[in-house]
Amino acid sequence: MKTIKSITISLLILLFLTSCSSVFSGGFTGKLMEDKGGLDDSSNTPLVGATVFIYTDEGLRNNDYNRAITDGTKPSNATSTTTTNDNGQFSVSKIIWKTNSPAFGKTADKINLYLIVYKSGFGINGFNKNSNSISITSDSTNESSYTESFKRTEKVSTITFNLANVANNGENINDTLLVKLTDLEAINCNISKTSSSNTFSVSYKNDDSVTPKIKIKSYTIQSENGNSTWIKCDDNGGSFNPIEKYIQTAADSQSIDLYAKQTEFSYPTITGRLANSTNSSTDGNIGTPDDDGIVIEYYVGEKSIGRATTTTSQIANDRVKHGVFTITPDSSEKWTITSYEGKYAPIPMITLKKGDKKKKISGYTTQSNTIDVGDITIP
């Protein structure tokens, strides 16, 4: 009988306690700043893009924080999560909690909140926690109830690798550049990949105790279809050797040029003058009409890739030059060379034909898109 009575009393007490619990909610806004170390807060700047994890339980917050700073584990027990805007501000429209003992009776309550703030380059592994608990009241937006500044412990710079054409004064090449992480060595810094194929984030201590730099051991060049007509080289067109580049710690971003040279080329345009006849010594012209109206063909191997008919051109004082020609080759014709020394590739031997007579043209490089052979004779 006593046991039944004891159980009954316990159930009544439990029912009484349960029936007295109340649910409350409230909004919350705050602002996060970067502590610039000035004499006052006037030099601080907004902490943009920081992730804010909000907790109603300090123990859960501390457990998540300890895991985060130990191994970088993302907090998982937050009541709510938000992100700071360009002014460093953040807001949560509603935080819900339940209590058996409201601070202001059944109509209102207050609660303490605890934060974890994540921003790469700040705190340990990017994580900080708020210095003091934050008190908010129910049925209120609690605007501007919290502001805190955090010091940067690491600086993060964005490094973009540009592919530069060694044969054209380092002009950027549009082929996608893939830099393998395994081919980059971080010295006094850490490197992480971004969403871009050729951009990396480099983080390092925010002080002058170290000099961050990266060693580029190798890189691959690949276009969208998986192939590329470019090969890597040094800035003089020679074989690529690993290079070290210092990180410009005063800049938030920088570009590093990696050089490449082409392996696929279009054939050059050929200009010149057919000079089979003897120059006239009486009229001041160069050549004679015998050199005009002659078809000259442009051959590579046994294939004709262009032709032109010689003509005259005006030079000065009503004087003319006979036998002038410009041969533009078929643009679809390409030639490749897998490797070569220097910035410019040697052009394969070209043959100019007049009828069945031939003239071989050699010794030129791709430094120019046009070859001027000057005065030539084709017997």
GROMACS .gro file of C-alpha atoms in nm, residues 14-216:
model
  203
   14LEU     CA    1   0.601   1.486  -1.242
   15LEU     CA    2   0.268   1.589  -1.392
   16PHE     CA    3   0.281   1.916  -1.200
   17LEU     CA    4   0.632   1.995  -1.320
   18THR     CA    5   0.550   1.907  -1.681
   19SER     CA    6   0.240   2.114  -1.686
   20CYS     CA    7   0.436   2.415  -1.564
   21SER     CA    8   0.692   2.418  -1.851
   22SER     CA    9   0.661   2.699  -2.103
   23VAL     CA   10   0.800   2.752  -2.454
   24PHE     CA   11   0.950   3.086  -2.549
   25SER     CA   12   1.115   3.233  -2.854
   26GLY     CA   13   1.310   3.542  -2.943
   27GLY     CA   14   1.510   3.690  -3.227
   28PHE     CA   15   1.876   3.778  -3.207
   29THR     CA   16   2.110   4.009  -3.399
   30GLY     CA   17   2.476   4.079  -3.359
   31LYS     CA   18   2.783   4.217  -3.526
   32LEU     CA   19   3.132   4.075  -3.567
   33MET     CA   20   3.440   4.282  -3.641
   34GLU     CA   21   3.806   4.223  -3.714
   35ASP     CA   22   4.025   4.363  -3.438
   36LYS     CA   23   4.289   4.570  -3.617
   37GLY     CA   24   4.479   4.638  -3.297
   38GLY     CA   25   4.422   5.012  -3.284
   39LEU     CA   26   4.392   5.226  -2.972
   40ASP     CA   27   4.012   5.208  -3.001
   41ASP     CA   28   3.749   5.030  -3.207
   42SER     CA   29   3.748   5.291  -3.483
   43SER     CA   30   4.008   5.101  -3.685
   44ASN     CA   31   3.819   4.769  -3.673
   45THR     CA   32   3.657   4.641  -3.992
   46PRO     CA   33   3.356   4.412  -4.052
   47LEU     CA   34   3.419   4.038  -4.035
   48VAL     CA   35   3.249   3.942  -4.359
   49GLY     CA   36   3.132   3.587  -4.440
   50ALA     CA   37   3.188   3.446  -4.092
   51THR     CA   38   2.970   3.148  -3.995
   52VAL     CA   39   2.799   3.187  -3.658
   53PHE     CA   40   2.686   2.876  -3.465
   54ILE     CA   41   2.438   2.966  -3.188
   55TYR     CA   42   2.380   2.747  -2.881
   56THR     CA   43   2.137   2.762  -2.589
   57ASP     CA   44   2.348   2.507  -2.397
   58GLU     CA   45   2.699   2.608  -2.293
   59GLY     CA   46   2.812   2.248  -2.247
   60LEU     CA   47   2.717   2.152  -2.602
   61ARG     CA   48   2.889   2.464  -2.734
   62ASN     CA   49   3.210   2.382  -2.543
   63ASN     CA   50   3.213   2.022  -2.665
   64ASP     CA   51   3.172   2.131  -3.028
   65TYR     CA   52   3.436   2.401  -2.987
   66ASN     CA   53   3.692   2.163  -2.836
   67ARG     CA   54   3.648   1.921  -3.125
   68ALA     CA   55   3.670   2.203  -3.379
   69ILE     CA   56   4.001   2.343  -3.250
   70THR     CA   57   4.147   1.993  -3.209
   71ASP     CA   58   4.082   1.850  -3.553
   72GLY     CA   59   3.874   2.105  -3.744
   73THR     CA   60   3.545   1.914  -3.700
   74LYS     CA   61   3.248   2.126  -3.804
   75PRO     CA   62   3.014   2.209  -3.510
   76SER     CA   63   2.706   1.985  -3.519
   77ASN     CA   64   2.491   2.063  -3.213
   78ALA     CA   65   2.405   2.429  -3.269
   79THR     CA   66   2.049   2.548  -3.222
   80SER     CA   67   2.083   2.781  -3.518
   81THR     CA   68   2.343   2.881  -3.779
   82THR     CA   69   2.381   3.201  -3.980
   83THR     CA   70   2.642   3.407  -4.169
   84THR     CA   71   2.764   3.765  -4.138
   85ASN     CA   72   2.695   4.010  -4.421
   86ASP     CA   73   2.920   4.276  -4.575
   87ASN     CA   74   2.878   4.489  -4.261
   88GLY     CA   75   2.972   4.202  -4.030
   89GLN     CA   76   2.610   4.178  -3.910
   90PHE     CA   77   2.406   3.862  -3.862
   91SER     CA   78   2.056   3.780  -3.741
   92VAL     CA   79   1.833   3.488  -3.644
   93SER     CA   80   1.457   3.548  -3.661
   94LYS     CA   81   1.359   3.295  -3.396
   95ILE     CA   82   1.537   3.092  -3.128
   96ILE     CA   83   1.305   2.857  -2.937
   97TRP     CA   84   1.360   2.729  -2.585
   98LYS     CA   85   1.160   2.561  -2.308
   99THR     CA   86   1.181   2.618  -1.932
  100ASN     CA   87   0.998   2.522  -1.615
  101SER     CA   88   1.089   2.845  -1.439
  102PRO     CA   89   1.044   3.151  -1.660
  103ALA     CA   90   1.225   3.459  -1.538
  104PHE     CA   91   0.913   3.677  -1.571
  105GLY     CA   92   0.638   3.429  -1.503
  106LYS     CA   93   0.455   3.246  -1.779
  107THR     CA   94   0.449   3.549  -2.007
  108ALA     CA   95   0.821   3.611  -2.067
  109ASP     CA   96   1.167   3.469  -2.012
  110LYS     CA   97   1.531   3.535  -2.081
  111ILE     CA   98   1.808   3.295  -2.182
  112ASN     CA   99   2.185   3.296  -2.231
  113LEU     CA  100   2.330   3.218  -2.572
  114TYR     CA  101   2.677   3.089  -2.656
  115LEU     CA  102   2.852   3.117  -2.992
  116ILE     CA  103   3.114   2.953  -3.207
  117VAL     CA  104   3.239   3.179  -3.487
  118TYR     CA  105   3.415   3.030  -3.788
  119LYS     CA  106   3.625   3.239  -4.026
  120SER     CA  107   3.936   3.110  -4.199
  121GLY     CA  108   4.243   3.289  -4.065
  122PHE     CA  109   4.094   3.361  -3.722
  123GLY     CA  110   4.130   3.162  -3.400
  124ILE     CA  111   4.239   2.798  -3.396
  125ASN     CA  112   4.159   2.614  -3.718
  126GLY     CA  113   3.941   2.916  -3.796
  127PHE     CA  114   3.722   2.877  -3.482
  128ASN     CA  115   3.653   3.124  -3.197
  129LYS     CA  116   3.394   3.136  -2.921
  130ASN     CA  117   3.231   3.446  -2.776
  131SER     CA  118   3.402   3.582  -2.466
  132ASN     CA  119   3.086   3.619  -2.252
  133SER     CA  120   2.738   3.470  -2.258
  134ILE     CA  121   2.472   3.672  -2.439
  135SER     CA  122   2.139   3.731  -2.267
  136ILE     CA  123   1.824   3.772  -2.476
  137THR     CA  124   1.456   3.807  -2.380
  138SER     CA  125   1.158   3.636  -2.537
  139ASP     CA  126   0.923   3.804  -2.783
  140SER     CA  127   1.197   4.048  -2.888
  141THR     CA  128   1.438   4.084  -3.178
  142ASN     CA  129   1.716   4.173  -2.928
  143GLU     CA  130   1.875   4.399  -3.189
  144SER     CA  131   2.237   4.507  -3.143
  145SER     CA  132   2.255   4.301  -2.828
  146TYR     CA  133   2.596   4.163  -2.915
  147THR     CA  134   2.913   4.297  -3.077
  148GLU     CA  135   3.257   4.139  -3.059
  149SER     CA  136   3.589   4.172  -3.238
  150PHE     CA  137   3.833   3.893  -3.315
  151LYS     CA  138   4.199   3.923  -3.404
  152ARG     CA  139   4.335   3.762  -3.714
  153THR     CA  140   4.571   3.479  -3.626
  154GLU     CA  141   4.638   3.379  -3.985
  155LYS     CA  142   4.635   3.572  -4.305
  156VAL     CA  143   4.492   3.420  -4.619
  157SER     CA  144   4.604   3.521  -4.967
  158THR     CA  145   4.455   3.406  -5.294
  159ILE     CA  146   4.710   3.284  -5.545
  160THR     CA  147   4.606   3.260  -5.910
  161PHE     CA  148   4.834   3.084  -6.155
  162ASN     CA  149   4.828   3.233  -6.505
  163LEU     CA  150   4.950   3.046  -6.809
  164ALA     CA  151   5.178   3.282  -7.001
  165ASN     CA  152   5.286   3.254  -7.365
  166VAL     CA  153   5.664   3.267  -7.359
  167ALA     CA  154   5.673   3.361  -7.730
  168ASN     CA  155   5.445   3.663  -7.686
  169ASN     CA  156   5.585   3.863  -7.393
  170GLY     CA  157   5.398   3.657  -7.136
  171GLU     CA  158   5.047   3.723  -7.273
  172ASN     CA  159   4.794   3.507  -7.092
  173ILE     CA  160   4.680   3.184  -7.257
  174ASN     CA  161   4.315   3.084  -7.232
  175ASP     CA  162   4.373   2.711  -7.191
  176THR     CA  163   4.267   2.588  -6.848
  177LEU     CA  164   4.566   2.541  -6.619
  178LEU     CA  165   4.561   2.256  -6.370
  179VAL     CA  166   4.816   2.273  -6.090
  180LYS     CA  167   4.839   1.950  -5.893
  181LEU     CA  168   4.864   1.996  -5.518
  182THR     CA  169   5.114   1.713  -5.505
  183ASP     CA  170   5.341   1.923  -5.722
  184LEU     CA  171   5.333   2.226  -5.490
  185GLU     CA  172   5.538   2.252  -5.173
  186ALA     CA  173   5.425   2.493  -4.903
  187ILE     CA  174   5.704   2.664  -4.709
  188ASN     CA  175   5.589   2.839  -4.388
  189CYS     CA  176   5.229   2.832  -4.512
  190ASN     CA  177   4.938   2.605  -4.599
  191ILE     CA  178   4.777   2.563  -4.939
  192SER     CA  179   4.418   2.467  -5.008
  193LYS     CA  180   4.225   2.436  -5.335
  194THR     CA  181   3.946   2.672  -5.429
  195SER     CA  182   3.661   2.607  -5.669
  196SER     CA  183   3.866   2.742  -5.959
  197SER     CA  184   4.101   2.512  -6.147
  198ASN     CA  185   4.399   2.745  -6.117
  199THR     CA  186   4.337   2.933  -5.790
  200PHE     CA  187   4.453   2.842  -5.440
  201SER     CA  188   4.421   2.986  -5.091
  202VAL     CA  189   4.747   3.024  -4.902
  203SER     CA  190   4.731   3.077  -4.526
  204TYR     CA  191   5.017   3.175  -4.298
  205LYS     CA  192   5.084   3.334  -3.960
  206ASN     CA  193   4.978   3.694  -3.930
  207ASP     CA  194   5.314   3.822  -3.811
  208ASP     CA  195   5.666   3.883  -3.938
  209SER     CA  196   5.820   3.574  -3.779
  210VAL     CA  197   5.808   3.369  -4.101
  211THR     CA  198   5.842   3.427  -4.473
  212PRO     CA  199   5.579   3.223  -4.658
  213LYS     CA  200   5.657   3.093  -5.004
  214ILE     CA  201   5.561   2.809  -5.232
  215LYS     CA  202   5.777   2.585  -5.444
  216ILE     CA  203   5.625   2.492  -5.778
   0.00000   0.00000   0.00000
